[in-house]
Short mmCIF file of C-alpha atoms in Angstrom, two decimals:
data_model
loop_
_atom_site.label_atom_id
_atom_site.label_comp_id
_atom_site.label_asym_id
_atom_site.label_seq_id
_atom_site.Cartn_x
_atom_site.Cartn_y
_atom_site.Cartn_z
CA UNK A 11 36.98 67.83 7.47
CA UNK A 12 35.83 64.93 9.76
CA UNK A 13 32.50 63.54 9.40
CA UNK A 14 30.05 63.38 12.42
CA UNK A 15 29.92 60.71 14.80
CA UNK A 16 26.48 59.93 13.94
CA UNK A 17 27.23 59.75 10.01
CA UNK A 18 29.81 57.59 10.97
CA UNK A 19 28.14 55.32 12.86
CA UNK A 20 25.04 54.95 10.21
CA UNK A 21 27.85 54.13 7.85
CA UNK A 22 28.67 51.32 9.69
CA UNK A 23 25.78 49.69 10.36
CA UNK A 24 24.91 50.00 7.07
CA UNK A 25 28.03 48.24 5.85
CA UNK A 26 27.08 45.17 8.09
CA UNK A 27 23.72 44.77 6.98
CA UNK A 28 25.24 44.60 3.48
CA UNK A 29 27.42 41.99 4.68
CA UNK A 30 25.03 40.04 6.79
CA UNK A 31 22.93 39.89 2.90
CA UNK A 32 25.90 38.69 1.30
CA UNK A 33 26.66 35.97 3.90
CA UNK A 34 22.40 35.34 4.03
CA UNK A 35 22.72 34.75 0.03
CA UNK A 36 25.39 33.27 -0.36
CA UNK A 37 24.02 30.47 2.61
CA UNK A 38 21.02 30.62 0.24
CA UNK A 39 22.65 29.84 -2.73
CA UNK A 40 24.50 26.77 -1.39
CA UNK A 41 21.08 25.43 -0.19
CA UNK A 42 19.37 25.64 -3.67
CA UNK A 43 22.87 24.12 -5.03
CA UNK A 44 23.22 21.39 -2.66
CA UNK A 45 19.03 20.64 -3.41
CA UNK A 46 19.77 20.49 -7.15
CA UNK A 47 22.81 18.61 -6.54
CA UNK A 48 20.73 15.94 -4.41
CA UNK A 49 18.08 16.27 -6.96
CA UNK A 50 20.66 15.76 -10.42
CA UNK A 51 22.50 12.70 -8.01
CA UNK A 52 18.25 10.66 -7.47
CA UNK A 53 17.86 11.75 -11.21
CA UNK A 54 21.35 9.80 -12.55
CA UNK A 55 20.35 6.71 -9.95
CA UNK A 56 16.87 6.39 -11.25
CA UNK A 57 18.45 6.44 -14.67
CA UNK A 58 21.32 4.10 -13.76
CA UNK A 59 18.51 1.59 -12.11
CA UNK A 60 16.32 1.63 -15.65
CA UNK A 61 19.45 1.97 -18.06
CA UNK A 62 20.55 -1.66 -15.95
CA UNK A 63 17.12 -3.05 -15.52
CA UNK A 64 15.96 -2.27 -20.05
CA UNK A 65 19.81 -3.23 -20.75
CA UNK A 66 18.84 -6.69 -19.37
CA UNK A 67 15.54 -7.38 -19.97
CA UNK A 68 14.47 -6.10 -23.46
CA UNK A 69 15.49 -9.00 -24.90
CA UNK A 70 13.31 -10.74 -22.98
CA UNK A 71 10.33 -9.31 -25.20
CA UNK A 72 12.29 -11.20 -28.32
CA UNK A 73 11.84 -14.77 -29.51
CA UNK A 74 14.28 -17.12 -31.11
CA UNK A 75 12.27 -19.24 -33.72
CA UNK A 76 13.34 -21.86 -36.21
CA UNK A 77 11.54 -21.99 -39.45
CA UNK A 78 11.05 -25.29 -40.96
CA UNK A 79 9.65 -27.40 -44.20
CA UNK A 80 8.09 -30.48 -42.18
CA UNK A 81 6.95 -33.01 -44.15
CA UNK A 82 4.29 -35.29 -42.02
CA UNK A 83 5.65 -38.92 -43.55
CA UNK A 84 3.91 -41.66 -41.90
CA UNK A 85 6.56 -44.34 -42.47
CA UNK A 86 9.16 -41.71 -41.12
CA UNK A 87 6.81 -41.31 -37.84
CA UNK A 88 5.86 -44.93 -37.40
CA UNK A 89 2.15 -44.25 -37.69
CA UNK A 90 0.19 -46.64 -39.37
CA UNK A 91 -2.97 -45.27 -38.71
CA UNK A 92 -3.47 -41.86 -38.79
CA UNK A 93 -7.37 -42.33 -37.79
CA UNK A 94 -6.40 -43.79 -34.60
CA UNK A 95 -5.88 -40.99 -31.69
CA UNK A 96 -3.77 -43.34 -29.61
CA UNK A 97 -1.38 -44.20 -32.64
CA UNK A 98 -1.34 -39.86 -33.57
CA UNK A 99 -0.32 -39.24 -29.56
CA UNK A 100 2.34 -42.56 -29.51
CA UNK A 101 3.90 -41.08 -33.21
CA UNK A 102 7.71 -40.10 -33.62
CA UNK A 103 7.44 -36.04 -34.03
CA UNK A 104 11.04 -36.10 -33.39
CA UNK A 105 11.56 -37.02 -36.62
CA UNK A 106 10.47 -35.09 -39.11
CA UNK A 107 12.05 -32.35 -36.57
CA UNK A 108 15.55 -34.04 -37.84
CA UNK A 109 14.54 -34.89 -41.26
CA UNK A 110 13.71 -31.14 -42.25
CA UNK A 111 16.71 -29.77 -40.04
CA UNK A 112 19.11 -32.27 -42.27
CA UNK A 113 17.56 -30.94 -45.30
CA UNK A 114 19.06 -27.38 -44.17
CA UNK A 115 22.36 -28.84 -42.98
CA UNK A 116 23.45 -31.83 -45.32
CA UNK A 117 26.83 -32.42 -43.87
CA UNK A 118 24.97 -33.93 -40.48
CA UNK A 119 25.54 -37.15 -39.99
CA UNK A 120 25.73 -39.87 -37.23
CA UNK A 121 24.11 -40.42 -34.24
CA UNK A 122 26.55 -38.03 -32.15
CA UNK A 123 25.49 -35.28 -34.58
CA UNK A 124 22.33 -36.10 -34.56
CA UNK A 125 21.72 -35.62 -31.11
CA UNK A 126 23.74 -32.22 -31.22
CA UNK A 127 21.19 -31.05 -33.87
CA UNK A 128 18.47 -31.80 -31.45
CA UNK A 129 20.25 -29.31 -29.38
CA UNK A 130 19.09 -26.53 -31.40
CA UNK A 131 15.09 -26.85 -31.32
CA UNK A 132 13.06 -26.52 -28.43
CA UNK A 133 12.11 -29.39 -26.22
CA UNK A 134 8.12 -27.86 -26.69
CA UNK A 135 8.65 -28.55 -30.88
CA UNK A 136 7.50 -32.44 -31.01
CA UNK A 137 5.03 -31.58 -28.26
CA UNK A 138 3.76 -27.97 -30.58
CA UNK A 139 3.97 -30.72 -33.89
CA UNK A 140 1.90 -33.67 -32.29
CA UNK A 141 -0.89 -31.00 -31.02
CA UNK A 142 -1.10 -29.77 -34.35
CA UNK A 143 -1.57 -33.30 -36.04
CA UNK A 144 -4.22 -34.19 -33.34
CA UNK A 145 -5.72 -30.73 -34.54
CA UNK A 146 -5.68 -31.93 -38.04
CA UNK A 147 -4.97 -35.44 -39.14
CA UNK A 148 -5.23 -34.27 -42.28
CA UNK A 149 -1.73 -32.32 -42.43
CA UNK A 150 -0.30 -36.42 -42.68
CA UNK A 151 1.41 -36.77 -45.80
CA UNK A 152 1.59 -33.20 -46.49
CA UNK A 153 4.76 -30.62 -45.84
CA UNK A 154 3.79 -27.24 -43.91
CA UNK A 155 6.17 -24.71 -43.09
CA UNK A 156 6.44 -24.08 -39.34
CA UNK A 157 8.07 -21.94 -36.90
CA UNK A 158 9.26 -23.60 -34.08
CA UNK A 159 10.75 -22.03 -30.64
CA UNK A 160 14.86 -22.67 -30.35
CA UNK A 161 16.43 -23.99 -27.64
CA UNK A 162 17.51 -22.12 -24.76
CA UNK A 163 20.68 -22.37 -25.24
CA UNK A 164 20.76 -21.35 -28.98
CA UNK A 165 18.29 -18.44 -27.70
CA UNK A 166 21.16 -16.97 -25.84
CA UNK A 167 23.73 -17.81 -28.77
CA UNK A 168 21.81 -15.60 -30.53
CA UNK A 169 20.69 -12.89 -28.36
CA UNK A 170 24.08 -12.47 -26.05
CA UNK A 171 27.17 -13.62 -28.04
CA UNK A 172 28.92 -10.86 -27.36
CA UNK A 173 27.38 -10.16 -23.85
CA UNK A 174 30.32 -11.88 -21.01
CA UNK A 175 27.53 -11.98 -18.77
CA UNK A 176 26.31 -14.89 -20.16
CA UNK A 177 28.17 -18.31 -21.16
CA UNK A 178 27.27 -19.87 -24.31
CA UNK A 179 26.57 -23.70 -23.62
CA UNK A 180 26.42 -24.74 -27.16
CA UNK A 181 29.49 -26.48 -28.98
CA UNK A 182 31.34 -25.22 -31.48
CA UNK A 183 29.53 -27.32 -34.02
CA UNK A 184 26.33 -26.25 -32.78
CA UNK A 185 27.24 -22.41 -33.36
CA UNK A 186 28.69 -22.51 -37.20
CA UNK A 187 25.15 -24.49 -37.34
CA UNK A 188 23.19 -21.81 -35.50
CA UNK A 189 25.71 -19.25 -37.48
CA UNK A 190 24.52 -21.15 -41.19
CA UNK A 191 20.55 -20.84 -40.07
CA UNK A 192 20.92 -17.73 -39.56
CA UNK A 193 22.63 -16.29 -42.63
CA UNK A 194 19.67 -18.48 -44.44
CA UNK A 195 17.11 -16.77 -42.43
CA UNK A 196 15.58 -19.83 -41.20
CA UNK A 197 16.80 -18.83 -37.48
CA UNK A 198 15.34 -15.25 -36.37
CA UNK A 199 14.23 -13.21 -33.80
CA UNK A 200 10.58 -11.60 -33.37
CA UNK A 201 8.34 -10.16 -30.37
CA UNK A 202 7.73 -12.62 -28.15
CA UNK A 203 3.97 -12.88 -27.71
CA UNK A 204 4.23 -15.95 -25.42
CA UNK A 205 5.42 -13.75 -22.82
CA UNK A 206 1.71 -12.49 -22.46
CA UNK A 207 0.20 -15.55 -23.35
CA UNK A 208 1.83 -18.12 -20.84
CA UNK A 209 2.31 -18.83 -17.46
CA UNK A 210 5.42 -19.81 -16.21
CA UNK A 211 7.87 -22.78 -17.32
CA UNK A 212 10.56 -24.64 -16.98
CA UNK A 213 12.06 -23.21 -20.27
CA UNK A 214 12.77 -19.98 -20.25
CA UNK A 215 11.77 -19.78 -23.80
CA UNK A 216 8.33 -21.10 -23.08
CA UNK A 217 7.80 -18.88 -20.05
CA UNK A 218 5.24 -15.79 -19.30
CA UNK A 219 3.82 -13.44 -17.18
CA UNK A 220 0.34 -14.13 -18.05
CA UNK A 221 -0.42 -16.39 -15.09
CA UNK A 222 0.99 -14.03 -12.86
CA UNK A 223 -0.22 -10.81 -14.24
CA UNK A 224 -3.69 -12.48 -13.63
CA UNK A 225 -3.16 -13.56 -10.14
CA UNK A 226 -2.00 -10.07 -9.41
CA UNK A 227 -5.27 -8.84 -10.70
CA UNK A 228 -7.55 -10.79 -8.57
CA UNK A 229 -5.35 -10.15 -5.47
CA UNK A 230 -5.82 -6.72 -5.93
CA UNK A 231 -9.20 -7.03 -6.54
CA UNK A 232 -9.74 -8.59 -3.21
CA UNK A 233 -7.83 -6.06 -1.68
CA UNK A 234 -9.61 -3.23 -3.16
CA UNK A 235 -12.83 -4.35 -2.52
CA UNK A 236 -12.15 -5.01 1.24
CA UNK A 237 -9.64 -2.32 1.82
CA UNK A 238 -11.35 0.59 0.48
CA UNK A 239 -14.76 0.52 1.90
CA UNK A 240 -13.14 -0.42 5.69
CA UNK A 241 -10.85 2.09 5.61
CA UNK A 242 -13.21 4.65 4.16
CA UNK A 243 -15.75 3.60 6.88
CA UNK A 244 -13.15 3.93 9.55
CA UNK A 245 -11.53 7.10 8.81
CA UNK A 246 -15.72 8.48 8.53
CA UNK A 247 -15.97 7.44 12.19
CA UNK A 248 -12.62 8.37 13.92
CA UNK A 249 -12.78 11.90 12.13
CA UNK A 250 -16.41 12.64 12.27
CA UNK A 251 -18.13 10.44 15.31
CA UNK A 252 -15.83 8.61 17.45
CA UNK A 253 -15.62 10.40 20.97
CA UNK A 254 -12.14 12.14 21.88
CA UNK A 255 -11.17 9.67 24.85
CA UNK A 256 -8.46 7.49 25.58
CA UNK A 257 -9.52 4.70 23.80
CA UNK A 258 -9.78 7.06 20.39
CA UNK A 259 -6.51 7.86 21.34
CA UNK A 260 -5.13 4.40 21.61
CA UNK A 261 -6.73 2.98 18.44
CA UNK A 262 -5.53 6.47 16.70
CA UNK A 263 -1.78 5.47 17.68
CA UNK A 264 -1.72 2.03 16.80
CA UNK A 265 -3.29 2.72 13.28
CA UNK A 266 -0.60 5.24 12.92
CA UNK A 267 1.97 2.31 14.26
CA UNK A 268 0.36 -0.38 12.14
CA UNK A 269 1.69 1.44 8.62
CA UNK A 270 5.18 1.16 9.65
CA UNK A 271 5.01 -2.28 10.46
CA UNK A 272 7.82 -4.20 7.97
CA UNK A 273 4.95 -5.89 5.56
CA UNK A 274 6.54 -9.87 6.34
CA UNK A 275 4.68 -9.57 9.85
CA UNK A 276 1.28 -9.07 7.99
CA UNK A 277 2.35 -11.95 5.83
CA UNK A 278 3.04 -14.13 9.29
CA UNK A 279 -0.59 -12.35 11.10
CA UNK A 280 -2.05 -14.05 7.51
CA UNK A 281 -0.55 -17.14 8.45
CA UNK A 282 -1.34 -17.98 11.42
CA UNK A 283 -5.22 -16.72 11.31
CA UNK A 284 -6.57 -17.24 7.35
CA UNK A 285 -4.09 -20.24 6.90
CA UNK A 286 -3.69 -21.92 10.04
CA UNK A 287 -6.76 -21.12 12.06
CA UNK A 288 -9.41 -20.51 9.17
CA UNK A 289 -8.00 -23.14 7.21
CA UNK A 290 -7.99 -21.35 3.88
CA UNK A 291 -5.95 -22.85 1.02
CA UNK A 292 -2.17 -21.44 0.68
CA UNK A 293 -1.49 -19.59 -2.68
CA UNK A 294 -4.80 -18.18 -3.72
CA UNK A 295 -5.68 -14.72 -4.84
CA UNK A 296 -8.42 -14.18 -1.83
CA UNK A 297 -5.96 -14.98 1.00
CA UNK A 298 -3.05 -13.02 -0.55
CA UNK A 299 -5.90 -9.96 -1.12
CA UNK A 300 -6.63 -10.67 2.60
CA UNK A 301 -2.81 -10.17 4.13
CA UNK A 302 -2.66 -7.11 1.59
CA UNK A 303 -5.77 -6.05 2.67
CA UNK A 304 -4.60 -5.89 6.32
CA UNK A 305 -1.37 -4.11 4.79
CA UNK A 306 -2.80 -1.13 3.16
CA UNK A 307 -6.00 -0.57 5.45
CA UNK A 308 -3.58 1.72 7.49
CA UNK A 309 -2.36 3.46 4.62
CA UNK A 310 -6.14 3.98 3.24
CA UNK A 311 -7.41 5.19 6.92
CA UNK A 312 -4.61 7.58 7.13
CA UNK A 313 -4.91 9.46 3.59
CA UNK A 314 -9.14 9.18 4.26
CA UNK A 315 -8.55 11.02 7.47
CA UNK A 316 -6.45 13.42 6.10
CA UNK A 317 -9.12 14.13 3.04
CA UNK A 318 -11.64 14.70 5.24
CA UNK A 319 -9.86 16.93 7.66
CA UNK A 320 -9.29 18.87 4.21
CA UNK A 321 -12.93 19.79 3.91
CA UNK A 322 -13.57 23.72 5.38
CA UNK A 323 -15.77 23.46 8.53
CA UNK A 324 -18.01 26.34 6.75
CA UNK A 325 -18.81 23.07 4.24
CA UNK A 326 -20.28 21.22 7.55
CA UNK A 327 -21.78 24.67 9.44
CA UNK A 328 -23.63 25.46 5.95
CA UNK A 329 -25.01 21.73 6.02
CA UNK A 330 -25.81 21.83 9.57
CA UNK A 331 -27.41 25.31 9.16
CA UNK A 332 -30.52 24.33 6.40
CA UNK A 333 -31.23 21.28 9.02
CA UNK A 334 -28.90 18.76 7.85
CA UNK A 335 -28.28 15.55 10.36
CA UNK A 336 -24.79 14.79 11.11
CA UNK A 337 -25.43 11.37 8.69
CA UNK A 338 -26.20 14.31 6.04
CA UNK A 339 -23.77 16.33 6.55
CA UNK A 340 -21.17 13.19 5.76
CA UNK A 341 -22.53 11.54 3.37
CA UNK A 342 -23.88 14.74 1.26
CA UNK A 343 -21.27 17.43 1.64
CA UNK A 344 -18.01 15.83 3.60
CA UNK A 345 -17.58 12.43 1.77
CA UNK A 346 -18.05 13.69 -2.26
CA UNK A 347 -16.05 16.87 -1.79
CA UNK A 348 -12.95 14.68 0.43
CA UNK A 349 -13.13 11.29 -2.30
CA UNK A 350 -10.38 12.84 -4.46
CA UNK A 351 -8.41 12.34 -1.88
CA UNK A 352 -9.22 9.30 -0.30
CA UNK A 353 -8.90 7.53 -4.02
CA UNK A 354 -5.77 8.89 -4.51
CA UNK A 355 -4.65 7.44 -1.15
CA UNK A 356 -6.41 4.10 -1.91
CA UNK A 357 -4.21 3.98 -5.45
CA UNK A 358 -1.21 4.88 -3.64
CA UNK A 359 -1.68 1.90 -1.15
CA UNK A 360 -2.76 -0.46 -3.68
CA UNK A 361 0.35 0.21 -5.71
CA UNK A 362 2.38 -0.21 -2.55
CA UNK A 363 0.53 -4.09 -2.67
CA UNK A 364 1.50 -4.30 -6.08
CA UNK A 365 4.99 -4.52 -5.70
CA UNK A 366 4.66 -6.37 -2.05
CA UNK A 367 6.76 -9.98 -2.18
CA UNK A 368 7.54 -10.84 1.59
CA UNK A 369 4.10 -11.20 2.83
CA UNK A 370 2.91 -13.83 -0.06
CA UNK A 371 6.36 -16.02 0.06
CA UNK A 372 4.59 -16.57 3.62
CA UNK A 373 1.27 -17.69 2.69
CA UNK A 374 2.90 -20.32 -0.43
CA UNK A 375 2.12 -17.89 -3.22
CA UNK A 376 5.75 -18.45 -3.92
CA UNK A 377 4.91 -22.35 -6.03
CA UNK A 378 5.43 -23.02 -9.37
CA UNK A 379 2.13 -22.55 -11.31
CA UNK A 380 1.95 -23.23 -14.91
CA UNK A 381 -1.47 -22.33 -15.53
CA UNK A 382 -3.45 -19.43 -15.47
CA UNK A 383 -5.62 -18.79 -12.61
CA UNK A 384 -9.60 -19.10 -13.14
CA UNK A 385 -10.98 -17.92 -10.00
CA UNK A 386 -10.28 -16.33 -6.56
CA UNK A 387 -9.52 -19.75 -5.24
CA UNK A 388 -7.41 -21.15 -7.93
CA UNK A 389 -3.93 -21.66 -7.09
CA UNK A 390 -1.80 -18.61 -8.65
CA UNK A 391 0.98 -16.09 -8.02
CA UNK A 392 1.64 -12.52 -8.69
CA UNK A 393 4.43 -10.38 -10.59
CA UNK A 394 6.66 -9.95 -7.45
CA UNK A 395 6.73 -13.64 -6.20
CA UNK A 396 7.56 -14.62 -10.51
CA UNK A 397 10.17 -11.54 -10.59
CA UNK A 398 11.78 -13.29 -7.23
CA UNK A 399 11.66 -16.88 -8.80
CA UNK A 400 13.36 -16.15 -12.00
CA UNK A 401 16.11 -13.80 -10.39
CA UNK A 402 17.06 -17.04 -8.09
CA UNK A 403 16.62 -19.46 -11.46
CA UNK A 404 20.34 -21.49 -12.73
CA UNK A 405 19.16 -20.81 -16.24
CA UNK A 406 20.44 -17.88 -17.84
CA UNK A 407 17.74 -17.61 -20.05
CA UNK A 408 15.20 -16.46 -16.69
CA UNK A 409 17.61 -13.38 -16.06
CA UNK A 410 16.21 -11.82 -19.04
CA UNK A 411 12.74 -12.97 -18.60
CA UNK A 412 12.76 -11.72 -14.44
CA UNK A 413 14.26 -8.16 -16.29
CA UNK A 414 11.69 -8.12 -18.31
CA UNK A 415 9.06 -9.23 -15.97
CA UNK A 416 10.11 -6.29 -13.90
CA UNK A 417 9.63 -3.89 -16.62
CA UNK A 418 6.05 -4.99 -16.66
CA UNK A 419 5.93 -4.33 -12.88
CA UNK A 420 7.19 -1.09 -13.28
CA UNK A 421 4.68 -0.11 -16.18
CA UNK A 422 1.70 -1.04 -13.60
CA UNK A 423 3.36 0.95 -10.78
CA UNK A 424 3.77 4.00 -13.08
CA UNK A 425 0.74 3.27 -14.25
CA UNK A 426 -1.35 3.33 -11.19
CA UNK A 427 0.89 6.59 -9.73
CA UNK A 428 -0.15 8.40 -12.79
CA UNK A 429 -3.56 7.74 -12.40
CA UNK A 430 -4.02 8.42 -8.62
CA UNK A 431 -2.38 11.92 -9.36
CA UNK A 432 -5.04 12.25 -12.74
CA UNK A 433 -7.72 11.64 -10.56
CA UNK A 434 -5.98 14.47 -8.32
CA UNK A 435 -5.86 17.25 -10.66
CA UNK A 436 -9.48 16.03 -12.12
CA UNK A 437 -11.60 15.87 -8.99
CA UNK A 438 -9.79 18.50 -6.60
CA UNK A 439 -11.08 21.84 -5.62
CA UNK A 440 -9.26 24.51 -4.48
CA UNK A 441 -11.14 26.54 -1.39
#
């Protein structure tokens, strides 16, 4: 018996639809594979990037130290007074260096040798020993055991023997030395506090992030405190007063043009007017917070607009309704309730600054500064500009240290990320 036409026909259609859903999930489960594919593929990058970047630059938080028993002998130092400051700063410190070093290794001998076992300490040690007898004259005559940094080169001995990145510059001699020291315990490795407690060197052993870490601070404490209140202030007035006319328009579209600008043009714009035609001094925190200032004031307008366009109308009619004047209204109702989101737009930008390089190699904050900043107008750099200057460094030891230094970076720019979206969760309502 033949079905109907009809029943036939139903049957039919029916059969597509089912496979017009197979085709439609199938299609929809390639799309969530290919997302978690492109998800699992960032994932294994940003875990390639940090595997390379801690790899390299962990050892740059360890110290290579040599401890010594240094016996202050007058006779040995040629110091005949030890009253006499001039006579303690013109003293041999080289050589109770030697003397004690000779006492660990008796088979040195000779001038060659000598020299070689010079090799091993730290061109800071006589410098370290002579500020500590200027300290305390009273040390002369005495033996103290010290800890003195090692050399660069015995710092990478030590740390990368095995590593073919790096070359080992010491001689044969010098390494069954460092090799004896080290069995003994008198050569080690610890933290290495001095790189958050100096500014940069010319020895990698001797070099920090302090000075920069400080010059990044008081940048971004001149941008913050010029950046956030303009930007604030503008977005108020293009959302909430400005006029729709052409002229809104135009200043609309070029603040919306102005944060894709490549950031070295706002390092040349800084050039040219706070350098060139204000005459401001090159590398100091208040003109590098200036050219980051004019950097993120786009970013800050866009995210204040975009806050404050967040606010319900019913928020303003409510205001308006009970009398409220339209300076009310903002300031009362509009600006507390759309501030979550203008901060977290304001950390955003300022952690885009952070990490900012090509607009401060234009103003000079790309010298070499060995001390720590004081002021706004003290001559300093910041993280990025010392990350860039140890990457292009001869020595190996600074490939460690600019690793390490961008560790650091990293930790702030988490840092600040993490608290923009705290500040999020904290302050947001939900309408």
């Amino acid at each position: 018996m033949t079905k109907p036409i009809s029943e036939t026909h139903t049957g039919s259609q029916a059969e597509i639809v089912r496979q017009s859903l197979k085709r439609r999930y199938r299609k929809e489960m390639r799309f969530r594979a290919y997302g978690i594919a492109a998800i699992s593929v960032a994932l294994l990058a940003l875990v390639v990037l940090f595997a390379d970047i801690i790899g390299k630059g962990y050892t740059g938080f360890l110290k290579t130290t040599v401890t010594l028993e240094v016996t202050f002998d007058p006779e040995l130092m040629y110091l005949e007074d030890a009253t006499d400051e001039i006579a303690l700063r013109n003293a041999d410190y080289l050589a109770p260096l030697l003397n004690a070093l000779k006492r660990e290794l008796p088979d040195v001998s000779g001038r060659q040798q000598e020299r070689a076992l010079k090799g091993l300490l730290s061109s800071y040690a006589s410098s370290d020993l002579r500020d500590l007898v200027e300290a305390d004259p009273s040390v002369m005559g005495t033996t103290r055991t010290l800890s003195f940094l090692a050399s660069d080169e015995v710092d990478v001995f030590v740390k990368h023997r095995d590593d073919t990145d790096y070359s080992i510059q010491l001689s044969e001699q010098q390494q069954q030395w460092t090799d004896t020291l080290l069995e003994r315990g008198v050569i080690e490795t610890s933290f290495n506090d001095l790189f958050f407690t100096n500014g940069d060197s010319r020895e990698p052993g001797n070099a920090g992030v302090l000075g920069a870490m400080v010059g990044s601070l008081l940048t971004m404490l001149v941008t913050l405190f010029l950046s956030f209140p303009i930007g604030v202030a503008a977005a108020i007035y293009l959302e909430e007063f400005a006029p729709q006319n052409r002229f809104t328009d135009f200043i609309e579209v070029n603040i919306n043009n102005l944060a894709a600008v490549p950031s070295i043009i706002f390092g040349l714009l800084g050039l040219a007017i706070f350098i060139n035609l204000f005459g401001m001094p090159r590398s100091v925190p208040v003109v590098g917070g200036l050219v980051l200032m004019l950097m993120t004031l786009p970013t800050i307008i866009i995210s204040s607009r975009a806050a404050i366009k967040s606010v319900p109308p019913s928020i303003r009619e409510a205001a308006e309704g009970i009398g409220a004047s339209k300076m009310q209204v903002v300031l009362h109702h509009v600006l507390p309730l759309a501030m979550p989101g203008m901060l977290t737009g304001s950390i955003i930008g300022m952690a885009q600054a952070l990490g900012e390089t090509a607009p401060l190699l234009l103003i000079g904050m790309v010298a070499f500064i060995v001390d720590v900043p004081g002021g706004f107008f003290d001559s300093a750099t910041v993280l990025p500009v010392q990350i860039f200057l140890w990457a292009g460094s001869p020595e190996l030891g600074f490939i460690e240290r600019a690793s390490a230094a961008i560790m650091v970076l990293l930790t702030f720019l988490i840092s600040m990320n993490a608290l923009a979206i705290w500040l999020r969760k904290r302050l947001e309502r939900r309408w």
